[in-house]
XYZ file of C-alpha atoms in Angstrom:
696
model
C -21.049 -33.925 -40.012
C -19.809 -33.283 -36.505
C -19.741 -29.800 -35.102
C -17.134 -28.831 -32.540
C -17.228 -25.946 -30.114
C -17.281 -22.448 -31.525
C -14.578 -21.581 -29.003
C -11.914 -23.420 -30.941
C -9.159 -22.391 -33.272
C -7.870 -25.211 -35.419
C -4.228 -25.850 -36.239
C -3.921 -26.326 -39.989
C -1.463 -29.174 -39.794
C -2.670 -32.539 -38.504
C -1.244 -35.922 -39.256
C -2.902 -39.287 -39.130
C -0.927 -42.475 -38.709
C -3.527 -44.402 -40.632
C -3.867 -43.394 -44.251
C -7.293 -45.055 -44.387
C -8.759 -42.500 -41.966
C -10.566 -39.861 -44.010
C -13.233 -38.607 -41.603
C -15.733 -36.086 -42.847
C -16.210 -33.326 -40.314
C -16.643 -29.624 -40.140
C -15.361 -27.494 -37.288
C -16.982 -24.233 -36.382
C -13.986 -22.047 -35.536
C -13.825 -18.472 -34.276
C -10.690 -16.372 -34.285
C -9.938 -14.538 -31.051
C -10.788 -10.863 -31.258
C -13.049 -11.355 -34.251
C -16.727 -12.227 -34.256
C -16.710 -13.763 -37.719
C -16.623 -17.511 -37.931
C -14.873 -19.746 -40.382
C -15.293 -23.299 -41.606
C -12.691 -25.988 -41.521
C -12.929 -28.224 -44.532
C -12.618 -32.010 -44.487
C -9.030 -33.272 -44.326
C -7.088 -33.535 -47.531
C -4.110 -35.894 -47.428
C -4.280 -35.990 -43.661
C -4.323 -32.228 -43.152
C -6.960 -29.662 -42.302
C -7.155 -26.303 -44.033
C -8.679 -23.153 -42.579
C -10.421 -20.795 -44.962
C -12.011 -17.353 -44.827
C -10.276 -16.295 -41.609
C -11.119 -12.633 -41.087
C -8.096 -10.944 -39.521
C -5.621 -8.218 -40.393
C -3.124 -9.312 -43.029
C 0.413 -8.240 -43.707
C 1.846 -9.261 -47.084
C -0.944 -11.773 -47.437
C -0.263 -13.461 -44.098
C -2.579 -13.428 -41.121
C -1.296 -11.105 -38.416
C -2.386 -11.682 -34.810
C -2.207 -8.788 -32.393
C -0.008 -9.403 -29.359
C 0.579 -7.432 -26.195
C 4.066 -6.273 -25.281
C 3.716 -6.956 -21.570
C 1.134 -7.970 -18.979
C -0.100 -5.220 -16.682
C -0.118 -5.487 -12.925
C -3.353 -6.997 -11.535
C -4.503 -8.317 -14.899
C -7.524 -10.607 -15.044
C -6.365 -14.225 -15.187
C -9.920 -15.568 -15.355
C -9.245 -18.279 -12.793
C -12.533 -19.198 -11.111
C -14.679 -18.006 -14.023
C -14.531 -21.465 -15.618
C -15.164 -24.738 -13.819
C -15.769 -28.436 -14.374
C -19.244 -27.511 -15.666
C -17.570 -25.666 -18.543
C -15.312 -28.673 -19.105
C -18.352 -30.925 -19.613
C -20.019 -28.360 -21.848
C -16.942 -28.097 -24.073
C -16.455 -31.870 -24.111
C -20.147 -32.391 -24.993
C -19.836 -29.995 -27.917
C -16.651 -31.441 -29.358
C -17.999 -34.997 -28.989
C -21.454 -34.279 -30.401
C -20.819 -36.665 -33.290
C -17.799 -38.819 -32.455
C -15.402 -39.685 -35.242
C -12.592 -42.153 -35.580
C -9.736 -39.730 -35.833
C -7.116 -38.743 -36.537
C -5.984 -36.966 -33.334
C -5.748 -33.239 -33.930
C -4.768 -29.952 -32.350
C -6.950 -26.985 -31.485
C -6.474 -23.672 -29.717
C -9.250 -22.450 -27.386
C -10.393 -18.937 -28.223
C -10.563 -18.227 -24.472
C -6.776 -18.222 -24.564
C -6.749 -15.081 -26.701
C -3.460 -13.659 -27.909
C -0.383 -13.805 -25.655
C 2.310 -11.280 -24.882
C 5.223 -10.572 -27.172
C 7.773 -13.382 -27.606
C 5.537 -15.844 -25.741
C 6.581 -19.494 -25.992
C 4.218 -22.223 -27.173
C 2.481 -24.638 -24.819
C 1.015 -27.951 -25.953
C -1.497 -29.653 -23.677
C -1.569 -33.455 -23.761
C -4.803 -34.827 -22.247
C -5.459 -37.659 -19.843
C -7.753 -40.637 -20.363
C -10.667 -38.477 -21.541
C -8.726 -37.415 -24.634
C -10.908 -34.336 -25.178
C -8.103 -31.818 -24.708
C -10.426 -29.730 -22.526
C -8.655 -30.492 -19.234
C -7.222 -26.984 -18.845
C -10.564 -25.163 -19.188
C -10.207 -23.354 -15.792
C -6.696 -22.232 -16.750
C -7.149 -21.223 -20.396
C -7.452 -17.460 -19.938
C -4.348 -17.224 -17.752
C -2.232 -19.550 -19.884
C -3.328 -17.706 -23.012
C -1.692 -14.507 -21.745
C 1.706 -16.149 -21.350
C 1.693 -18.849 -24.048
C 0.491 -19.751 -27.492
C -1.740 -22.615 -26.318
C -2.588 -25.715 -28.358
C -4.455 -28.752 -27.077
C -4.441 -32.301 -28.421
C -7.843 -33.866 -29.060
C -7.988 -37.662 -29.369
C -11.437 -38.611 -30.745
C -13.494 -41.164 -28.825
C -13.200 -43.893 -31.447
C -9.591 -43.198 -32.426
C -7.325 -46.198 -31.910
C -3.921 -44.705 -32.610
C -1.312 -46.666 -30.596
C 0.917 -44.958 -28.061
C 3.928 -44.603 -30.336
C 1.668 -43.144 -33.013
C 0.465 -40.487 -30.561
C 4.057 -39.744 -29.616
C 4.887 -39.300 -33.302
C 2.004 -36.825 -33.718
C 3.368 -34.739 -30.843
C 6.906 -34.984 -32.190
C 5.860 -33.725 -35.604
C 4.298 -30.535 -34.240
C 7.274 -29.964 -31.923
C 9.673 -30.166 -34.839
C 7.637 -27.580 -36.734
C 7.564 -25.297 -33.712
C 11.305 -25.696 -33.104
C 12.073 -24.907 -36.744
C 9.985 -21.752 -36.465
C 11.398 -20.558 -33.111
C 14.679 -22.398 -32.447
C 15.675 -20.162 -29.512
C 12.459 -20.509 -27.529
C 11.509 -23.299 -25.143
C 8.526 -25.499 -25.920
C 6.171 -26.396 -23.078
C 4.413 -29.744 -22.766
C 1.721 -29.976 -20.098
C 0.890 -33.643 -19.640
C -2.111 -34.616 -17.542
C -2.009 -38.227 -16.280
C -1.689 -40.264 -19.508
C -0.479 -37.089 -21.209
C 2.454 -37.108 -18.771
C 3.593 -40.413 -20.283
C 3.435 -38.891 -23.759
C 5.387 -35.822 -22.664
C 8.181 -37.860 -21.079
C 8.352 -40.220 -24.073
C 8.682 -37.307 -26.486
C 11.384 -35.732 -24.303
C 13.302 -39.015 -24.125
C 13.246 -39.366 -27.912
C 14.266 -35.733 -28.482
C 16.920 -34.848 -25.877
C 18.297 -31.979 -27.975
C 15.039 -29.994 -27.933
C 14.622 -27.256 -25.325
C 11.548 -28.650 -23.573
C 9.852 -27.735 -20.317
C 7.578 -30.525 -19.089
C 4.771 -29.900 -16.612
C 3.540 -33.315 -15.491
C 0.264 -33.432 -13.570
C -0.080 -36.753 -11.725
C 1.772 -38.572 -14.532
C 0.579 -42.111 -15.279
C 4.097 -43.543 -15.349
C 3.096 -45.249 -12.086
C 0.144 -47.070 -13.678
C 1.505 -50.523 -12.848
C 1.403 -49.546 -9.160
C -2.121 -48.142 -9.339
C -4.426 -49.225 -6.489
C -7.006 -49.956 -9.201
C -4.966 -52.743 -10.784
C -6.954 -55.565 -9.068
C -10.202 -54.002 -10.352
C -9.204 -53.585 -13.982
C -10.082 -57.180 -15.048
C -13.554 -56.660 -13.564
C -14.148 -53.657 -15.854
C -13.771 -55.924 -18.879
C -16.549 -58.165 -17.586
C -19.076 -55.389 -16.919
C -21.866 -55.754 -19.529
C -22.674 -52.867 -21.832
C -26.044 -52.188 -20.202
C -24.346 -51.606 -16.819
C -21.509 -49.438 -18.126
C -23.365 -46.282 -17.062
C -22.399 -47.107 -13.452
C -18.670 -47.064 -14.198
C -18.358 -43.277 -14.786
C -19.939 -42.577 -11.404
C -17.484 -44.894 -9.681
C -14.485 -43.536 -11.582
C -15.446 -39.909 -10.973
C -15.049 -40.273 -7.221
C -11.768 -42.128 -7.645
C -10.247 -39.781 -10.225
C -11.163 -36.478 -8.571
C -12.691 -34.773 -5.583
C -16.216 -33.564 -6.502
C -16.185 -31.044 -3.650
C -12.893 -29.571 -4.871
C -14.266 -29.432 -8.403
C -17.437 -27.665 -7.274
C -15.423 -25.197 -5.156
C -13.866 -23.451 -8.166
C -15.220 -19.911 -8.401
C -16.645 -19.742 -4.861
C -15.209 -16.674 -3.125
C -13.188 -17.640 -0.037
C -14.092 -14.332 1.593
C -17.762 -15.282 1.875
C -19.127 -16.296 5.291
C -18.910 -20.026 5.989
C -22.680 -20.510 5.780
C -22.948 -18.758 2.413
C -20.019 -20.740 1.026
C -21.622 -23.986 2.170
C -24.939 -23.106 0.489
C -23.211 -22.197 -2.781
C -21.210 -25.427 -2.661
C -24.364 -27.484 -2.057
C -26.129 -25.780 -4.957
C -23.241 -26.417 -7.348
C -22.979 -30.060 -6.279
C -26.683 -30.846 -6.611
C -27.546 -28.673 -9.613
C -24.378 -28.877 -11.684
C -21.714 -31.267 -10.547
C -23.416 -34.584 -9.793
C -25.850 -34.532 -12.757
C -22.916 -34.039 -15.120
C -21.130 -37.220 -14.029
C -23.380 -39.327 -16.226
C -21.791 -37.645 -19.240
C -18.495 -39.382 -18.497
C -20.054 -42.428 -20.107
C -20.257 -40.515 -23.381
C -16.733 -39.125 -23.068
C -15.322 -42.577 -22.312
C -17.638 -45.315 -23.673
C -17.026 -48.939 -22.681
C -14.889 -49.917 -25.666
C -12.920 -46.673 -25.436
C -12.318 -47.187 -21.714
C -10.926 -50.671 -22.292
C -8.737 -49.329 -25.117
C -7.486 -46.443 -22.972
C -6.520 -48.827 -20.156
C -4.449 -50.875 -22.603
C -2.977 -47.649 -23.945
C -2.091 -46.555 -20.406
C -0.294 -49.809 -19.695
C 1.699 -49.784 -22.925
C 2.444 -46.056 -22.626
C 3.732 -46.317 -19.070
C 5.947 -49.274 -19.958
C 7.318 -47.546 -23.074
C 8.047 -44.320 -21.185
C 9.675 -45.937 -18.156
C 12.019 -47.935 -20.392
C 13.374 -44.672 -21.856
C 13.045 -42.242 -18.989
C 16.800 -42.199 -18.340
C 17.258 -40.331 -21.644
C 15.145 -37.325 -20.614
C 17.176 -34.092 -20.571
C 14.262 -31.675 -20.352
C 13.409 -29.340 -17.504
C 10.591 -31.009 -15.537
C 7.974 -29.777 -13.066
C 5.893 -32.514 -11.409
C 2.587 -31.623 -9.731
C 1.420 -34.434 -7.440
C -1.906 -34.789 -5.626
C -2.026 -36.165 -2.092
C -5.499 -37.708 -2.441
C -5.110 -39.333 -5.843
C -7.231 -42.476 -5.701
C -6.179 -43.627 -9.156
C -2.385 -43.412 -9.032
C 0.272 -43.286 -6.284
C 1.187 -39.797 -7.483
C 3.218 -38.595 -4.495
C 5.326 -41.751 -4.502
C 5.823 -41.373 -8.238
C 6.873 -37.743 -7.814
C 9.563 -38.889 -5.393
C 10.741 -41.531 -7.875
C 10.843 -39.084 -10.776
C 12.720 -36.579 -8.626
C 15.459 -39.170 -8.173
C 15.492 -40.415 -11.771
C 15.286 -37.181 -13.765
C 18.242 -34.820 -13.931
C 16.371 -31.526 -13.671
C 13.145 -32.121 -11.791
C 11.139 -29.901 -9.430
C 8.175 -31.233 -7.450
C 5.195 -29.495 -5.878
C 2.594 -31.443 -3.896
C -1.085 -30.593 -3.455
C -2.043 -32.765 -0.517
C -5.773 -31.986 -0.507
C -6.434 -32.631 -4.203
C -7.413 -35.690 -6.188
C -6.304 -37.078 -9.539
C -8.019 -34.416 -11.666
C -5.929 -31.628 -10.168
C -6.404 -29.208 -13.064
C -10.203 -29.335 -12.714
C -10.253 -28.922 -8.939
C -10.159 -25.854 -6.719
C -6.496 -25.157 -6.074
C -4.114 -22.660 -7.655
C -3.894 -21.450 -11.235
C -1.480 -23.556 -13.291
C 0.266 -20.402 -14.513
C 0.786 -19.325 -10.891
C 2.561 -22.600 -10.156
C 4.735 -22.256 -13.250
C 5.676 -18.701 -12.228
C 6.237 -19.536 -8.567
C 8.656 -22.328 -9.446
C 10.550 -20.064 -11.883
C 9.694 -22.252 -14.865
C 8.380 -19.515 -17.140
C 10.935 -18.316 -19.660
C 10.926 -16.959 -23.181
C 14.464 -17.915 -24.189
C 17.008 -20.632 -23.493
C 17.833 -19.353 -19.998
C 15.541 -18.016 -17.297
C 15.960 -14.286 -16.714
C 14.611 -12.937 -13.414
C 14.059 -9.513 -14.926
C 12.758 -10.002 -18.469
C 10.860 -13.262 -17.879
C 8.951 -12.029 -14.843
C 5.178 -11.785 -15.219
C 3.426 -9.461 -12.745
C 0.782 -10.952 -10.444
C -2.846 -10.986 -11.484
C -5.748 -9.711 -9.434
C -6.690 -13.304 -8.669
C -3.196 -14.046 -7.393
C -3.261 -10.945 -5.195
C -6.654 -11.882 -3.748
C -5.518 -15.438 -3.040
C -2.283 -14.290 -1.416
C -4.049 -11.761 0.802
C -6.855 -14.085 1.861
C -5.118 -17.458 2.082
C -1.415 -16.730 2.589
C -1.259 -13.448 4.520
C -4.739 -13.166 5.976
C -3.808 -13.732 9.641
C -0.779 -11.429 9.557
C -2.680 -8.630 7.765
C -5.541 -8.729 10.235
C -3.227 -9.031 13.221
C -0.882 -6.089 12.519
C -3.123 -3.548 10.669
C -0.109 -1.747 9.215
C 0.360 2.047 9.243
C 2.284 3.690 6.388
C 3.918 7.113 6.441
C 6.212 8.826 3.964
C 8.289 11.990 3.722
C 7.683 14.629 1.067
C 10.438 16.563 -0.689
C 9.938 19.483 1.717
C 10.441 17.211 4.724
C 6.775 16.897 5.749
C 5.705 13.468 6.998
C 2.317 12.438 5.609
C 0.062 9.409 5.846
C 0.363 6.951 2.980
C 3.021 6.565 0.309
C 2.736 9.913 -1.469
C 6.391 10.698 -0.669
C 7.669 7.668 -2.605
C 8.323 8.556 -6.277
C 6.005 7.000 -8.831
C 8.587 6.996 -11.599
C 11.498 4.583 -11.474
C 14.164 3.621 -11.119
C 13.709 3.706 -7.339
C 15.842 1.827 -4.813
C 14.135 1.183 -1.464
C 16.662 0.470 1.302
C 15.694 -0.196 4.885
C 15.607 -2.260 8.039
C 14.798 -5.972 7.711
C 12.472 -6.941 10.565
C 12.644 -10.328 12.243
C 12.057 -13.081 9.650
C 11.052 -10.454 7.076
C 7.511 -10.198 8.424
C 7.152 -6.661 7.070
C 7.287 -7.740 3.419
C 3.698 -8.873 2.855
C 1.863 -5.781 4.168
C 4.406 -3.520 2.479
C 3.940 -5.162 -0.921
C 0.150 -4.933 -0.568
C 0.329 -1.216 0.252
C 2.468 -0.396 -2.798
C 0.173 -2.365 -5.102
C -3.096 -0.956 -3.792
C -2.081 2.668 -3.224
C 0.441 3.261 -6.006
C -0.206 0.389 -8.436
C 3.485 -0.448 -8.150
C 5.042 -3.853 -7.618
C 8.513 -3.522 -6.158
C 11.007 -6.290 -6.863
C 12.521 -7.564 -3.642
C 15.987 -9.075 -3.452
C 15.962 -12.458 -1.679
C 18.555 -14.902 -0.411
C 19.504 -17.311 -3.244
C 18.832 -20.319 -1.019
C 15.118 -19.693 -1.616
C 15.775 -20.719 -5.220
C 17.756 -23.835 -4.343
C 16.396 -27.258 -5.223
C 13.864 -28.670 -2.756
C 12.652 -32.128 -1.840
C 9.952 -34.250 -3.445
C 7.309 -33.459 -0.813
C 7.322 -29.664 -0.973
C 3.978 -27.930 -1.239
C 3.389 -24.682 -3.083
C 4.005 -22.392 -0.118
C 5.007 -18.907 1.014
C 8.472 -19.215 -0.527
C 6.883 -19.760 -3.933
C 4.415 -16.941 -3.457
C 7.154 -14.367 -2.844
C 8.566 -15.333 -6.250
C 5.140 -14.805 -7.816
C 5.259 -11.295 -6.332
C 8.642 -10.379 -7.711
C 11.361 -11.673 -5.381
C 14.639 -12.472 -7.119
C 18.106 -13.666 -5.999
C 20.329 -10.901 -4.697
C 23.130 -10.538 -7.243
C 24.769 -7.456 -8.796
C 23.642 -8.625 -12.238
C 19.986 -8.818 -11.243
C 20.132 -5.407 -9.539
C 21.723 -3.972 -12.687
C 18.972 -5.394 -14.922
C 16.122 -4.164 -12.740
C 17.436 -0.647 -12.262
C 18.145 -0.409 -15.977
C 14.479 -1.275 -16.622
C 13.397 1.582 -14.288
C 11.851 -0.731 -11.712
C 11.162 -0.120 -8.039
C 13.661 -2.367 -6.266
C 13.719 -3.380 -2.591
C 17.143 -3.985 -1.042
C 18.047 -4.885 2.528
C 21.744 -4.100 3.102
C 21.574 -6.078 6.381
C 20.310 -9.166 4.583
C 19.682 -12.445 6.400
C 21.885 -11.431 9.332
C 19.567 -8.542 10.130
C 16.359 -10.529 9.588
C 17.665 -13.335 11.829
C 19.230 -11.149 14.484
C 20.034 -12.170 18.036
C 18.274 -11.147 21.199
C 18.797 -7.504 22.043
C 19.502 -6.577 18.424
C 16.010 -5.561 17.357
C 15.998 -2.325 15.372
C 19.782 -2.378 15.088
C 21.121 -1.884 11.556
C 23.684 -4.546 10.670
C 24.920 -3.116 7.396
C 28.174 -3.766 5.521
C 30.883 -1.166 5.060
C 30.619 -1.323 1.263
C 28.454 1.322 -0.395
C 28.006 -0.503 -3.711
C 24.252 -0.002 -3.889
C 24.797 3.785 -3.954
C 27.149 3.527 -6.908
C 24.781 1.184 -8.726
C 21.866 3.557 -8.114
C 23.914 6.518 -9.372
C 24.803 4.661 -12.548
C 21.123 4.679 -13.536
C 20.129 7.911 -11.806
C 17.894 5.996 -9.402
C 16.203 7.661 -6.442
C 17.162 6.078 -3.112
C 14.310 5.944 -0.582
C 15.447 4.909 2.919
C 12.769 3.505 5.227
C 12.310 2.192 8.738
C 9.869 -0.392 10.098
C 8.911 -1.301 13.664
C 6.518 -3.776 15.232
C 8.334 -7.090 15.504
C 8.530 -6.739 19.293
C 4.756 -6.192 19.387
C 3.853 -9.591 17.936
C 6.476 -11.973 19.339
C 9.359 -12.226 21.761
C 12.614 -13.746 20.570
C 13.461 -16.392 23.190
C 15.918 -18.639 21.301
C 18.394 -17.036 18.900
C 21.281 -18.511 16.942
C 23.598 -18.678 19.921
C 20.976 -20.473 22.027
C 20.103 -23.009 19.347
C 23.755 -23.863 18.722
C 23.928 -25.118 22.308
C 21.315 -27.799 21.542
C 23.232 -30.765 19.972
C 20.802 -32.048 17.306
C 19.753 -28.522 16.285
C 23.321 -27.276 16.090
C 24.221 -30.046 13.645
C 21.259 -29.207 11.427
C 21.994 -25.455 11.450
C 25.657 -26.128 10.660
C 24.662 -28.229 7.638
C 22.259 -25.577 6.332
C 24.835 -22.833 6.842
C 27.466 -24.904 5.065
C 25.117 -25.379 2.107
C 24.566 -21.609 1.828
C 28.271 -20.897 1.445
C 28.116 -22.070 -2.175
C 26.160 -18.892 -2.966
C 29.161 -16.793 -1.873
C 27.117 -13.966 -0.406
C 28.975 -11.260 1.537
C 32.288 -12.827 0.591
C 33.775 -9.334 0.367
C 32.316 -8.288 3.741
C 33.658 -8.599 7.244
C 32.147 -8.310 10.696
C 28.640 -9.299 11.760
C 26.972 -8.817 8.381
C 29.185 -11.549 6.922
C 27.637 -14.107 9.303
C 24.748 -15.374 7.171
C 23.526 -18.262 9.323
C 20.047 -19.435 8.344
C 17.818 -20.863 11.061
C 14.327 -20.644 12.535
C 14.435 -18.674 15.802
C 12.388 -19.624 18.837
C 9.520 -17.145 19.213
C 6.955 -16.609 21.962
C 3.801 -15.025 20.462
C 2.288 -11.914 22.003
C -1.117 -10.293 21.721
C -0.489 -8.538 18.380
C 0.413 -4.884 18.267
C 0.901 -3.024 15.023
C 3.407 -2.598 12.198
C 4.559 0.929 11.343
C 6.475 2.043 8.249
C 8.121 5.392 7.545
C 9.682 6.131 4.159
C 12.240 8.892 4.507
C 13.054 11.819 2.252
C 14.140 10.608 -1.207
C 17.841 10.875 -2.043
C 18.370 11.747 -5.693
C 21.377 10.433 -7.599
C 20.349 11.668 -11.038
C 22.791 14.285 -12.274
C 25.466 13.163 -9.804
C 27.828 11.088 -11.962
C 30.666 11.535 -9.451
C 28.969 8.971 -7.178
C 29.840 6.176 -9.606
C 33.627 6.555 -9.300
C 34.163 8.707 -6.213
C 34.007 6.254 -3.296
C 34.140 8.997 -0.696
C 31.157 10.788 -2.225
C 29.294 7.485 -2.452
C 30.110 6.761 1.178
C 28.590 10.067 2.276
C 25.342 9.229 0.500
C 25.475 5.737 1.993
C 25.809 7.133 5.530
C 23.028 9.619 4.788
C 20.692 6.790 3.822
C 21.668 4.730 6.860
C 21.107 7.679 9.175
C 17.692 8.317 7.624
C 16.691 4.697 8.319
C 17.794 4.990 11.951
C 15.880 8.270 12.336
C 12.759 6.676 10.861
C 12.940 3.794 13.322
C 13.428 6.168 16.275
C 10.508 8.320 15.106
C 8.178 5.316 14.826
C 9.180 3.878 18.206
C 8.286 7.187 19.813
C 5.108 7.966 17.898
C 3.558 4.507 18.260
C 3.133 5.245 21.963
C 0.555 7.835 20.869
C -1.474 5.337 18.837
C -4.788 4.656 20.634
C -5.294 1.556 18.470
C -1.877 -0.012 18.797
C -3.352 -3.141 20.432
C -5.364 -5.608 18.383
C -8.023 -5.565 21.104
C -8.623 -1.836 20.592
C -8.700 -2.287 16.834
C -11.296 -5.044 17.110
C -13.468 -2.797 19.270
C -13.197 -0.057 16.643
C -14.096 -2.473 13.847
C -17.260 -3.573 15.631
C -18.617 -0.029 15.628
C -17.510 1.099 12.154
C -18.035 0.012 8.574
C -15.490 -2.463 7.139
C -14.227 0.057 4.559
C -13.140 2.438 7.328
C -9.444 1.980 8.106
C -8.524 1.879 11.775
C -6.957 5.280 12.541
C -3.583 5.844 14.136
C -1.504 8.751 15.482
C -1.157 11.993 13.540
C 2.305 12.362 11.960
């Protein structure tokens, strides 16, 4: 009898397409949250039954504990598992290979997800083990009910038979939860299966995540070499896995998972060398066991037939699709295929990872859940809701954002935060900002919104609060087929949402901390000579909305943009350059469909989007001052009395202007305003000591 990994939960409903398959096997299964194990009996009539599962029961049914919501800075586990764990899991599940049928399992590492979580089915690549999401299991298990398809080494189910197996479980899931989406993550060959299932079931609410899909197999650079593989004798087959491993993935990227980017370069290099020599390279020989010679030849035929079948039906796909394409895929032309799929599919988003190889999910990159969140693909109902479907960032996501996305800016500006207490005292830190929501933060939008990153970090670290920032809807518009996962996606991971009255209503009603810039894009992309000038509309709608929920309004000012760069080319200058003016006009015309500020007049209504010409300076410092909170609770007259609302509006605006004036004056007293002075201080003090500033 074969023994599979003790980290597996087994789905008690498998189907074989060959009634003659009656394999005898026993799976050692452990239920998440319970140390007792259970046995899975041999299949009866093509199904597997689970017995003796020790878990709480309600009316005789097994009840799994779920969490209502994910907490801020939760542990997503990314980096704790690597390709070494993939080989270990694959070795265990393949200890005694059987001939099928294909079956589903749920890794115990996934645990139990949050309330109302959708179900995610992982469809494997050529290896067929179903272990290809090992580095991502913990994170995905928080947001999804995760099930993985295992195709045994000696199984010979044809492509359409595999598609039927996936269809059967989707129909069961849809019958159980008809109002929830079903996620299919298809890796390489699994991408063909996912698209084929979607084409055959256009009425199902499916979200496909395709990782280097093998629909481009006929254009693979390996096509001339495939006939040679058939001629390689059995005794030399052990050389094939080594060759394929360097074509399919980047060993250095695989070994880099779990190595802290904050380590010194020399230490990182030593750790990488150790993982390559002691773990990574010795494991490659095991690919020969995962994909023996006869299985490899069968899988290549399966790839060819699957790609042809899928491409002949791809026009029927109605599902929501996210394509993840590697730039250094030596097996498939994945970036070209992403461009093709973007043009063929009706609802397709593409993200490129230019430094990764074919085995993207096993290489050092970004957590799969992070990508799903950053592209706004995570939802728990038929339509995506920016409020209820948002998942707060994990500690791993925060660390990555601070070290890889915002590292230069954070180190360059060394931000100073001040706040105002109820008695009017100005203190260091954010003590003056209320902990309990709803809170509406309104303030000055610095040039290009550079103040957002340090401000979000400060709220998370000091107050354990993630504010939800309102962003221009164009950030959520469809993008091209070559877009990488960049800053615009990261701000969505950290709570940005399109600025609409409906979204503001939902967030305030959920007692969130909400960030609103009344000046919007016009203020963030101001002209020369307009720095620190508030360009706000006449309407005071945010006051009335805040009063409706009794929210506390906290006005704030920020300064420092003139200490890091000089604005040399603004909108008026760029419009005088012919080819740039045409481009800006097109972008501005595209933004009009969002109908922002349609009720406004004057400068704030001019929402031109462009990249200004900046001349960098030796960095100074960013300063923030949060003014005295303005309470609207117990003031119902603000909802209907426009004059009363206008007075509060002008009070908030005046407080922002006072904060800016205060900071401009006080920064002259800061002995460490220049980055040079701050570097000198850092050389003589411990890293945990913050660089001081002026006394408030």
